[in-house]
mmCIF file of C-alpha atoms and ligand atoms in Angstrom:
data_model
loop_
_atom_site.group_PDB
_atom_site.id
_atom_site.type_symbol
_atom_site.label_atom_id
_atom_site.label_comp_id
_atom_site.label_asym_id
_atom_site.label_seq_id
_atom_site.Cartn_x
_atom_site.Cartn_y
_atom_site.Cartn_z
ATOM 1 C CA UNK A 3 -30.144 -63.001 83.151
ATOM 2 C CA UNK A 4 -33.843 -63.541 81.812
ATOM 3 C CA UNK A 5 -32.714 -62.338 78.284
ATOM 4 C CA UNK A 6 -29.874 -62.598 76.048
ATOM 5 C CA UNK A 7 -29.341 -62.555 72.216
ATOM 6 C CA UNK A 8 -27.052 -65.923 71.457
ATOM 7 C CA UNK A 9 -24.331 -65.486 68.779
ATOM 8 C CA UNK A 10 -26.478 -67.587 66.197
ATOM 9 C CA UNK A 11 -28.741 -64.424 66.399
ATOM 10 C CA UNK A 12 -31.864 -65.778 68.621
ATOM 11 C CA UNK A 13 -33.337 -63.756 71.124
ATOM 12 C CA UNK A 14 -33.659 -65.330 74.106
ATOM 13 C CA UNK A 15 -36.538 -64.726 76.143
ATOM 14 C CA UNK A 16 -37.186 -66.270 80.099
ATOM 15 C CA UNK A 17 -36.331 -70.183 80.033
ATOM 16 C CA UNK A 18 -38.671 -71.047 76.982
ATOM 17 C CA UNK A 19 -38.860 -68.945 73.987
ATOM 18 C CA UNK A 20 -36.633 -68.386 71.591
ATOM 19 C CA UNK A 21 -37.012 -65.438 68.937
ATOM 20 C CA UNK A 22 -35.434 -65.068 65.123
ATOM 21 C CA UNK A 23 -33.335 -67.658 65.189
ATOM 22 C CA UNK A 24 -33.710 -70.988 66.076
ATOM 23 C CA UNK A 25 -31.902 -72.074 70.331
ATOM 24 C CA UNK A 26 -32.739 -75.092 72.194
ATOM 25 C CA UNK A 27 -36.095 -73.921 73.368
ATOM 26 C CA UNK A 28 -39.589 -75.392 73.224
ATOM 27 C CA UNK A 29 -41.094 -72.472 71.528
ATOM 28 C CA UNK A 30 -40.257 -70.578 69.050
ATOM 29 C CA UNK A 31 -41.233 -66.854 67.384
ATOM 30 C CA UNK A 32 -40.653 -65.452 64.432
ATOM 31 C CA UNK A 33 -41.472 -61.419 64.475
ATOM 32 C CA UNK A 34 -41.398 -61.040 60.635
ATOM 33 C CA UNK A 35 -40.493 -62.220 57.247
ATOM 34 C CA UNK A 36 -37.351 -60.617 56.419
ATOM 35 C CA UNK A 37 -34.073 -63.239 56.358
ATOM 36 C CA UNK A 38 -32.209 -62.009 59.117
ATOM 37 C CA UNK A 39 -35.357 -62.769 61.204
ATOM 38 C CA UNK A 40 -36.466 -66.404 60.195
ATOM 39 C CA UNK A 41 -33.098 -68.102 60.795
ATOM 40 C CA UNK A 42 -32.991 -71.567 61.310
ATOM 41 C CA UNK A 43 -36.256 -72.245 60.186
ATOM 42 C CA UNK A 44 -37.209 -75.434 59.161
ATOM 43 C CA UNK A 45 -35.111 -76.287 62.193
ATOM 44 C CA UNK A 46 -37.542 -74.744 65.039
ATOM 45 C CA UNK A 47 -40.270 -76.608 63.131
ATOM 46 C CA UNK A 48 -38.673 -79.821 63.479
ATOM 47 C CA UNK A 49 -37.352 -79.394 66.979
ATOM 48 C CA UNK A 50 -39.881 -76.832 68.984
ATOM 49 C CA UNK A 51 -42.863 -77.733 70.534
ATOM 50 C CA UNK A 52 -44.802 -75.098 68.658
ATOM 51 C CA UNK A 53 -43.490 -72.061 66.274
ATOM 52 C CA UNK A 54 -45.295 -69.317 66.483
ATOM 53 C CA UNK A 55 -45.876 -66.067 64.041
ATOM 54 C CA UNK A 56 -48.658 -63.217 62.925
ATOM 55 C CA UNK A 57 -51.148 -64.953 60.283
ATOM 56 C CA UNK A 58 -49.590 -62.060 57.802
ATOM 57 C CA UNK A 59 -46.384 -63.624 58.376
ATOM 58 C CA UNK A 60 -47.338 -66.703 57.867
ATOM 59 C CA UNK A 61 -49.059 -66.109 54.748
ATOM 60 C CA UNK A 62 -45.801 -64.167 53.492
ATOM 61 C CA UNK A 63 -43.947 -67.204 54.372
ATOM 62 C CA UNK A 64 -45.919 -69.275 52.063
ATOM 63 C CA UNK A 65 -45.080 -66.883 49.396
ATOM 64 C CA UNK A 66 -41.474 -66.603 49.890
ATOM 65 C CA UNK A 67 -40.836 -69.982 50.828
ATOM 66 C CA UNK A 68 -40.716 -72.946 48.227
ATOM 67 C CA UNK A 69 -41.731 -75.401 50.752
ATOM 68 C CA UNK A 70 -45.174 -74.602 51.721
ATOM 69 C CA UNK A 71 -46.275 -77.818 53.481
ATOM 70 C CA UNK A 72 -43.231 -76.618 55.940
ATOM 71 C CA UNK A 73 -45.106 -73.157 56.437
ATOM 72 C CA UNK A 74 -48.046 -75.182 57.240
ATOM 73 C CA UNK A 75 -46.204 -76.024 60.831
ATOM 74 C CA UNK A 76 -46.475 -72.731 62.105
ATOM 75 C CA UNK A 77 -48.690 -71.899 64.532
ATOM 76 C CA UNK A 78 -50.515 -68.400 64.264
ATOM 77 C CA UNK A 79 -51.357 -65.752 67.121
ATOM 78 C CA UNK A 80 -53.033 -62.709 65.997
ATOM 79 C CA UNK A 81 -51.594 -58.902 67.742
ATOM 80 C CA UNK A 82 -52.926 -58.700 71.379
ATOM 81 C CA UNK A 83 -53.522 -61.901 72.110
ATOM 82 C CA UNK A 84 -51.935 -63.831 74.819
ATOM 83 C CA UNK A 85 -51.243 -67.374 74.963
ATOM 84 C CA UNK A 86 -50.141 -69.517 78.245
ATOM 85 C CA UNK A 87 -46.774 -71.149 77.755
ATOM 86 C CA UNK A 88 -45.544 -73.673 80.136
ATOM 87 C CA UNK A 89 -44.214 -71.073 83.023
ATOM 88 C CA UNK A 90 -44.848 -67.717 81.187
ATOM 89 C CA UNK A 91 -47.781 -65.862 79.097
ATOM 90 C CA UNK A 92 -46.833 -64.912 75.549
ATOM 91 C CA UNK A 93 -48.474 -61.889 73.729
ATOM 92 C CA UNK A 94 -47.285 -60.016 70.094
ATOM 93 C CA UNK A 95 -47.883 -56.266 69.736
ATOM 94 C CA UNK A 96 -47.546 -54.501 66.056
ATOM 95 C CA UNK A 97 -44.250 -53.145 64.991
ATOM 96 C CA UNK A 98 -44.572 -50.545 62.067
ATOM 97 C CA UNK A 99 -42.047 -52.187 59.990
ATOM 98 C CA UNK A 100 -43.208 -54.806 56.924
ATOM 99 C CA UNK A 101 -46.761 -56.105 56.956
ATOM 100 C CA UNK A 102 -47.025 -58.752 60.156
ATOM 101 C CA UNK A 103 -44.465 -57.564 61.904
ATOM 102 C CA UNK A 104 -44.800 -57.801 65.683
ATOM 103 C CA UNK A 105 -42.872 -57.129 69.199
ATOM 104 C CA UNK A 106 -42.796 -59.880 71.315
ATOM 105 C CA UNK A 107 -43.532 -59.828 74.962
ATOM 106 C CA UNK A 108 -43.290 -62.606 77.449
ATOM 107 C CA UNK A 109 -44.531 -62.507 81.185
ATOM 108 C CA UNK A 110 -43.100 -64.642 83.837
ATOM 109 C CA UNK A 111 -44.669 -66.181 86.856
ATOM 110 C CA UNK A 112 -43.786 -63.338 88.942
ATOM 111 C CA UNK A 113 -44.949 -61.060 86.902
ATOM 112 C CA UNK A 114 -41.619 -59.517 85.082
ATOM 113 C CA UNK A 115 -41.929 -58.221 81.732
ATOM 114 C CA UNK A 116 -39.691 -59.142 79.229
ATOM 115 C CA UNK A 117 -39.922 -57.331 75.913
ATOM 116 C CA UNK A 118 -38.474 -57.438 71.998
ATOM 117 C CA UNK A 119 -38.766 -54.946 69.540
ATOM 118 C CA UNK A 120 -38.447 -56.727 66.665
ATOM 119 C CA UNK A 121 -37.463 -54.580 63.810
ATOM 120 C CA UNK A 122 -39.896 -51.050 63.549
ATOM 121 C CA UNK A 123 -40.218 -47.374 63.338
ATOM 122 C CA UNK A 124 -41.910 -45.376 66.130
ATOM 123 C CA UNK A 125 -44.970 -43.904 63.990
ATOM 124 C CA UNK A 126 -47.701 -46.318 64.242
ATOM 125 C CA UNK A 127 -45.730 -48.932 66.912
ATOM 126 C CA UNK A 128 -47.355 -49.335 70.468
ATOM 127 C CA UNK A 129 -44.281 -48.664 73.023
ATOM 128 C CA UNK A 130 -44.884 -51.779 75.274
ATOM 129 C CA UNK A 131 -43.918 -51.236 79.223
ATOM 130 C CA UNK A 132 -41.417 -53.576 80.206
ATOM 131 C CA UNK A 133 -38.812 -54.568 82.994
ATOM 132 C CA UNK A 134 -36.314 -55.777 80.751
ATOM 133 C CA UNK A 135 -36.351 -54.781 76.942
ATOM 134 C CA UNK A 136 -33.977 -56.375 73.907
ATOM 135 C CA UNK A 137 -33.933 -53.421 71.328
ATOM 136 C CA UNK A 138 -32.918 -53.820 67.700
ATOM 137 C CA UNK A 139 -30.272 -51.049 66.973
ATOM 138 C CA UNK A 140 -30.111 -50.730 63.070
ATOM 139 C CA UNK A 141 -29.868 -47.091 63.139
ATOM 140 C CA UNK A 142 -28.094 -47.198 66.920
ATOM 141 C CA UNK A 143 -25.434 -44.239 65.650
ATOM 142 C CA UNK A 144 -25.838 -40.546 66.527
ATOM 143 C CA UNK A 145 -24.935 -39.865 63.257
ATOM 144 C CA UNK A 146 -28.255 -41.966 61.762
ATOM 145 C CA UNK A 147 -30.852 -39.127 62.261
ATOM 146 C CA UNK A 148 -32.999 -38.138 59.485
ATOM 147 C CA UNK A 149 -34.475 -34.928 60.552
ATOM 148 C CA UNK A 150 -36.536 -34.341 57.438
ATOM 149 C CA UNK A 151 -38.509 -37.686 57.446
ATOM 150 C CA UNK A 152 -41.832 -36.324 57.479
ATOM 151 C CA UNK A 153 -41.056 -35.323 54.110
ATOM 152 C CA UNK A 154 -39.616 -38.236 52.204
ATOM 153 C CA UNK A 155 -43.284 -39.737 51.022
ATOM 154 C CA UNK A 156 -44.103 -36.237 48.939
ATOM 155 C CA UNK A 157 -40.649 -35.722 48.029
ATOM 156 C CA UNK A 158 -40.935 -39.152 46.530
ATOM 157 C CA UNK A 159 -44.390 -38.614 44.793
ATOM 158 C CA UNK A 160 -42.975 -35.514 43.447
ATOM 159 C CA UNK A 161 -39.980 -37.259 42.148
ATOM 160 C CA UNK A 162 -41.998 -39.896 40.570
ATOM 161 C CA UNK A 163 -44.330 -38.057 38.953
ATOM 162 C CA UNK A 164 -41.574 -35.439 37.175
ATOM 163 C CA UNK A 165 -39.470 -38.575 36.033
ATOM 164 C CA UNK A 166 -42.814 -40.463 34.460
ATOM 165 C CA UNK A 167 -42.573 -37.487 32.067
ATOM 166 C CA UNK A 168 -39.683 -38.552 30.279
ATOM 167 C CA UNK A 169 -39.283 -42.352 30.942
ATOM 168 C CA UNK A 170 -40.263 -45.293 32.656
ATOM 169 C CA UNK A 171 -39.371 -45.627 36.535
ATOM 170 C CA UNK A 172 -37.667 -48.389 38.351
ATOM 171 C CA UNK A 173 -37.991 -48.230 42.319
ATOM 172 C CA UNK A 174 -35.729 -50.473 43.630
ATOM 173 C CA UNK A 175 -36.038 -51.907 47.859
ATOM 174 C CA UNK A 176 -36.855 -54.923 49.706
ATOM 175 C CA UNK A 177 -40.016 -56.505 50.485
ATOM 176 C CA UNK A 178 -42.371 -54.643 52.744
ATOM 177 C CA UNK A 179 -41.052 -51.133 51.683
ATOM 178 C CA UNK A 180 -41.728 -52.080 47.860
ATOM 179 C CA UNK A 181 -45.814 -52.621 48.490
ATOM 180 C CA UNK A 182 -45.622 -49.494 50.984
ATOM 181 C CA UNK A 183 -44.375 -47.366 48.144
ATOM 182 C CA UNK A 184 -46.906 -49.158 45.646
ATOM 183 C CA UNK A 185 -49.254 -47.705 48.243
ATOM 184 C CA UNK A 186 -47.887 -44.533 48.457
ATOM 185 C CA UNK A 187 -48.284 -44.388 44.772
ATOM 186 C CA UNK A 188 -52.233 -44.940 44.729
ATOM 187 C CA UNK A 189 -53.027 -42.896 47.363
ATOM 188 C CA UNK A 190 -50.918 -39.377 45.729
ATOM 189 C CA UNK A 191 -53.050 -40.203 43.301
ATOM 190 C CA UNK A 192 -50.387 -41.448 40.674
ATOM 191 C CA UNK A 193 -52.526 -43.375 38.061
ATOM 192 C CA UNK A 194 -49.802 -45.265 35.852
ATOM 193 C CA UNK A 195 -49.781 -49.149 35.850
ATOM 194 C CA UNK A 196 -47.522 -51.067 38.357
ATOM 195 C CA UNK A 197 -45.416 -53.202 37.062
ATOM 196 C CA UNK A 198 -44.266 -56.289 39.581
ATOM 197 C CA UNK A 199 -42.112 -59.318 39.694
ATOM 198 C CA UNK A 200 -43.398 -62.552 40.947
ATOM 199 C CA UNK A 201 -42.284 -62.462 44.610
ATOM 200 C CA UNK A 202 -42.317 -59.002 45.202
ATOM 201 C CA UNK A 203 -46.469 -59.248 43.532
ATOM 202 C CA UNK A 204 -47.149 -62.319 45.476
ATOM 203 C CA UNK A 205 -46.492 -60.114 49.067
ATOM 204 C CA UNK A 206 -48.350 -57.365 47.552
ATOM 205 C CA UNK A 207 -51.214 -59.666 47.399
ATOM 206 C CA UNK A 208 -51.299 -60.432 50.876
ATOM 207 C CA UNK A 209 -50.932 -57.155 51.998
ATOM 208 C CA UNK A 210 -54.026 -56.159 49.654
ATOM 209 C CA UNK A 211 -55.857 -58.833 51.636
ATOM 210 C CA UNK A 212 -55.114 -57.209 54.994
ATOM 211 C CA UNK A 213 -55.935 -54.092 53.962
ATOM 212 C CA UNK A 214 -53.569 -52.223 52.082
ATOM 213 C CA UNK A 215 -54.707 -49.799 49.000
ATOM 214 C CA UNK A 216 -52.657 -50.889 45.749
ATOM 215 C CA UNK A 217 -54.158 -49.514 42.294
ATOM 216 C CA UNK A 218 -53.481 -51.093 39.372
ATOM 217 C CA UNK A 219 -50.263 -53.590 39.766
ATOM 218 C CA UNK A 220 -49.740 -56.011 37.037
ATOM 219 C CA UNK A 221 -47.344 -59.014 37.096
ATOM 220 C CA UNK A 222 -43.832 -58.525 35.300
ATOM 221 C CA UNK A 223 -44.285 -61.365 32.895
ATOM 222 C CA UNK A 224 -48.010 -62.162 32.372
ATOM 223 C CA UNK A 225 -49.658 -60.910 29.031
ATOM 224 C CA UNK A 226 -51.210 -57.830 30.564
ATOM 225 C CA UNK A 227 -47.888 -56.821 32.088
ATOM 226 C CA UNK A 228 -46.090 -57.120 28.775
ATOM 227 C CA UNK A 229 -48.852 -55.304 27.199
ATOM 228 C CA UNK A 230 -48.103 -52.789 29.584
ATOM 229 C CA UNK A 231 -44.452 -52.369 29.227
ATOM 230 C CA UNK A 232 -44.890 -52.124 25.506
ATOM 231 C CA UNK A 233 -47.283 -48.510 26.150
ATOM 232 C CA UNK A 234 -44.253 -47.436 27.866
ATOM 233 C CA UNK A 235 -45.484 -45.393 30.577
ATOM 234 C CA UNK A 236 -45.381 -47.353 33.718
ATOM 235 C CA UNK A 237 -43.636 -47.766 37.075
ATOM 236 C CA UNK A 238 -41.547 -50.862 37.933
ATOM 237 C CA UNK A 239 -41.041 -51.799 41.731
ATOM 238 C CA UNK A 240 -37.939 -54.612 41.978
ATOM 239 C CA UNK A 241 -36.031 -55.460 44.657
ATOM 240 C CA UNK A 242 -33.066 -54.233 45.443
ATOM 241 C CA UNK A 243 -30.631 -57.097 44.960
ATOM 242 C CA UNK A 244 -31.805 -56.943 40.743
ATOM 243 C CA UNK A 245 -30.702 -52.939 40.084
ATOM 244 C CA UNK A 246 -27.408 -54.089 38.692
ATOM 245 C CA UNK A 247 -29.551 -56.239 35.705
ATOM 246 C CA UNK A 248 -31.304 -53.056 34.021
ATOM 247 C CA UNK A 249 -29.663 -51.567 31.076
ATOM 248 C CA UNK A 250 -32.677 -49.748 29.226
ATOM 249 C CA UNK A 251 -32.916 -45.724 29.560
ATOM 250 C CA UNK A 252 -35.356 -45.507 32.661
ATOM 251 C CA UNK A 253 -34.780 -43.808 35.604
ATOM 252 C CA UNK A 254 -33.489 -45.304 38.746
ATOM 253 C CA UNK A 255 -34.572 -44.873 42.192
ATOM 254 C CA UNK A 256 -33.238 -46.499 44.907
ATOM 255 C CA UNK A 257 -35.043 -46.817 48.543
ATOM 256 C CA UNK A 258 -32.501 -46.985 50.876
ATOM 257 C CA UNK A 259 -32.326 -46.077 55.027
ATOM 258 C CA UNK A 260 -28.848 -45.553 55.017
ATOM 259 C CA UNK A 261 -28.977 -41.879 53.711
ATOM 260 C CA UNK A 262 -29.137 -38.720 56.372
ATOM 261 C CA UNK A 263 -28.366 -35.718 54.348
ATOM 262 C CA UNK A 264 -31.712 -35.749 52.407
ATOM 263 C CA UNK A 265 -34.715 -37.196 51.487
ATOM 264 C CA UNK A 266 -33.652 -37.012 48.084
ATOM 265 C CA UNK A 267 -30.518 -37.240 46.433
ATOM 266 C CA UNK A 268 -29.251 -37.336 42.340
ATOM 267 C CA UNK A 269 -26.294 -39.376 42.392
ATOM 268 C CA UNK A 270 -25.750 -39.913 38.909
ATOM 269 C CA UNK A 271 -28.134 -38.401 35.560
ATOM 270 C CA UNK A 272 -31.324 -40.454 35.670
ATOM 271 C CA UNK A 273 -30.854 -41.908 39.166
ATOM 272 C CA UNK A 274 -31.586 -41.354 42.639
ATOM 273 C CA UNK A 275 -31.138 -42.086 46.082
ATOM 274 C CA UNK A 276 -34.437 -41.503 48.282
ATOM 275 C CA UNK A 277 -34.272 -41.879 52.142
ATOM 276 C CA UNK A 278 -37.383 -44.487 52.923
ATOM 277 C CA UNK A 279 -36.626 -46.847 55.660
ATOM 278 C CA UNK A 280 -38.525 -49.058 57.463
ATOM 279 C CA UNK A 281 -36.242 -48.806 60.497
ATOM 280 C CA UNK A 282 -37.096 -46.046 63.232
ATOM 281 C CA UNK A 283 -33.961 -43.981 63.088
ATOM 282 C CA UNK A 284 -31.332 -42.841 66.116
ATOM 283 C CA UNK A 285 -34.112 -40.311 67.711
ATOM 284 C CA UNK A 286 -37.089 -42.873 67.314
ATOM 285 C CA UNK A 287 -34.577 -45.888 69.147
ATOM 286 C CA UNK A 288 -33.528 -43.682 71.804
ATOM 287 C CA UNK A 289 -37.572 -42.388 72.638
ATOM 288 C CA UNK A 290 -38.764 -46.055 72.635
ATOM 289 C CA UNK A 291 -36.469 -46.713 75.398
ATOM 290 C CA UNK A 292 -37.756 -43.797 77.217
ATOM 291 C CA UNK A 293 -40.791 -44.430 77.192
ATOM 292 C CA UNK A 294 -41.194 -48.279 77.558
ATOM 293 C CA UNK A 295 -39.104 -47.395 81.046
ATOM 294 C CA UNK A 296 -37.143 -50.654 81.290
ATOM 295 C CA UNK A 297 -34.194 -50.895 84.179
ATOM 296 C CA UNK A 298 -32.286 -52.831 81.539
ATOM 297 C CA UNK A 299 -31.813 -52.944 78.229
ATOM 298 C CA UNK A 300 -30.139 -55.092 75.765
ATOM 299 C CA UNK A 301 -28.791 -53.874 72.055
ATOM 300 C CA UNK A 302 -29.090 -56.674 69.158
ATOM 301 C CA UNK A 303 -25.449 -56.880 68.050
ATOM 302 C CA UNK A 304 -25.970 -60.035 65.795
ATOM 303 C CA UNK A 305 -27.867 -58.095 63.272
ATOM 304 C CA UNK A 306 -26.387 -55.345 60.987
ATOM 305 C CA UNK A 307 -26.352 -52.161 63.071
ATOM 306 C CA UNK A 308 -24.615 -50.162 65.862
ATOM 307 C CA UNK A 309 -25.561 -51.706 68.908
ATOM 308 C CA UNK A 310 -22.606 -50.731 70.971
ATOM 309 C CA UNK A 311 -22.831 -47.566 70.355
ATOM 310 C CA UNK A 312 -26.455 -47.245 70.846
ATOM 311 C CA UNK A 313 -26.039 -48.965 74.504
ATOM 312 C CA UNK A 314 -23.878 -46.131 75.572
ATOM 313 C CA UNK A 315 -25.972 -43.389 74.506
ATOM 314 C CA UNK A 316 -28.910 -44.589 76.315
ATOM 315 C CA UNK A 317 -26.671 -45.109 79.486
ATOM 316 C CA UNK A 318 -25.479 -41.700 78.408
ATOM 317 C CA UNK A 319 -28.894 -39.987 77.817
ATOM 318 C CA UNK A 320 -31.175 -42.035 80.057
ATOM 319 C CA UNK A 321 -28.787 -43.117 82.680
ATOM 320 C CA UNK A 322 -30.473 -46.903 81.825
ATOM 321 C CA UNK A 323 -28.043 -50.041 82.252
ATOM 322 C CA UNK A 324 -27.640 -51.324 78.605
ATOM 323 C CA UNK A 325 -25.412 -53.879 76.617
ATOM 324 C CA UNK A 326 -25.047 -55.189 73.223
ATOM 325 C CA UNK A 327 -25.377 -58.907 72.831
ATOM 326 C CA UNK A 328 -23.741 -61.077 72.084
HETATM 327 ZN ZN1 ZN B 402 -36.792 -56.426 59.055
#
């Protein structure tokens, strides 16, 4: 087969490119920053020919990443450009996901399209034809359908804005969804400083220099920041894996994809659960298969998900060959 996902997690694409995880292949891509996709890392730079990535991936990588000379290795190619590999022509396409994120599609000598998702959601992601396609499958269950997602952002801004009223806010996610709510914030129009720990203000300084709108943000510990805190009306954005270290009297938002009943839920008095995700949800999977009109596909299993089951649905719904890997 010209594609298969290995059980180390890399996507295998034709006979020379090998995708979020490092596989005995000359070249290597990396579709975006988050840790499930940059596996085995400093290995593809030592051992691939060249290792290739978005320049806003890169430049998120240098953040993240202590060792920055390593970063240095990696070879950028901007969305819609194609470069000639040895037997095959490489080209990334956006994915609507965290800033840099791209699909990856490879064409072979005779002419047969091989395609991967990446991680995205449908809005704003260019479905890309292709003969065979390797889909992520996050949100791969029936069950994961959020039917009111158009109306998450404002039920958010609304959320935020009531809550400023009586304390300081905490919004807690992961990288990419943290500077798109920071975003979010400054366009509704919601005028109260930012408050941001190092990492998570380091990415949101790259995606200001691509582009993004963020108002006033402030960094957690500098004297400005503290200043800040000390007025006592502000909004903190932290990521996730830190919620369990705040004990003041603020209230606690948590962005989460995982959550299909609403957009907004009170779970206990001063926090919430709100349903942002940066994952296209059952619906959005499904369509992209539709519409990219592949005669196979294959599910990511290695990642967290429901690959199986999204493999028999679109057998099911689309009467299209598909099976999780590995
Ligand atoms: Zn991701």
């Amino acid at each position: 087969m010209e594609a298969s996902i290995t059980k180390e997690g890399a996507v295998l694409l034709g006979e020379e490119v090998s995708v979020d995880a490092h596989s005995h292949r000359p070249y290597r891509v990396i579709t975006h920053a988050h840790l499930d996709h940059i596996l085995g890392f400093s290995e593809s730079l030592r051992k691939c020919k060249k290792v290739i990535a978005t320049p806003q991936t890169k430049e998120i990588l240098k953040v993240l990443k202590e060792n920055i000379s390593e970063v240095e290795g990696i070879e950028e190619l901007s969305y819609e450009e194609t470069i000639q590999l040895d037997g095959c022509s490489l080209t990334l396409y956006p994915a609507n996901h965290i800033i840099g994120a791209c699909q990856v599609l490879i064409i072979e000598r005779s002419g047969k399209r091989l395609l991967y998702t990446g991680d995205f959601r449908l809005e704003g992601t260019p479905v890309v034809e292709a003969d065979l396609l390797v889909i992520e499958a996050t949100y791969g269950n029936p069950s994961n359908r959020r039917p009111f997602k158009g109306r998450v952002k404002e039920e958010l801004l609304c959320l935020v804005e009531i809550e400023l009223e009586k304390n300081p806010v905490y919004i807690f996610g992961y990288h990419g969804k943290l500077q798109e709510v920071a975003n979010l914030l400054t366009e509704g129009g919601i005028d109260v400083p930012m408050i941001l720990p190092s990492s998570v203000y380091k990415v949101a300084g790259v995606c200001r220099k691509y582009g993004m709108k963020l108002g006033s943000i402030f960094l957690a510990n500098s004297p400005e920041g503290k200043r800040r805190i000390r007025e006592g009306n502000y909004i903190r954005l932290q990521h996730s894996s830190s919620s369990h270290r705040v004990k003041e009297r603020v209230t606690k938002i948590y962005l989460t994809g995982w959550e299909f009943k609403a957009p907004c839920k009170k779970i206990a008095p001063g926090e919430y659960v709100v349903s942002f995700s940066d994952h296209g949800d059952f619906d959005e999977l499904l369509e992209y298969v539709r519409m990219a009109q592949p005669s196979l596909v294959i599910t990511d299993n290695f990642r967290v998900g429901d690959a199986k089951v999204l493999a028999r649905e679109i057998k099911k719904h689309l009467g299209i060959d598909a099976i999780p890997m590995p």
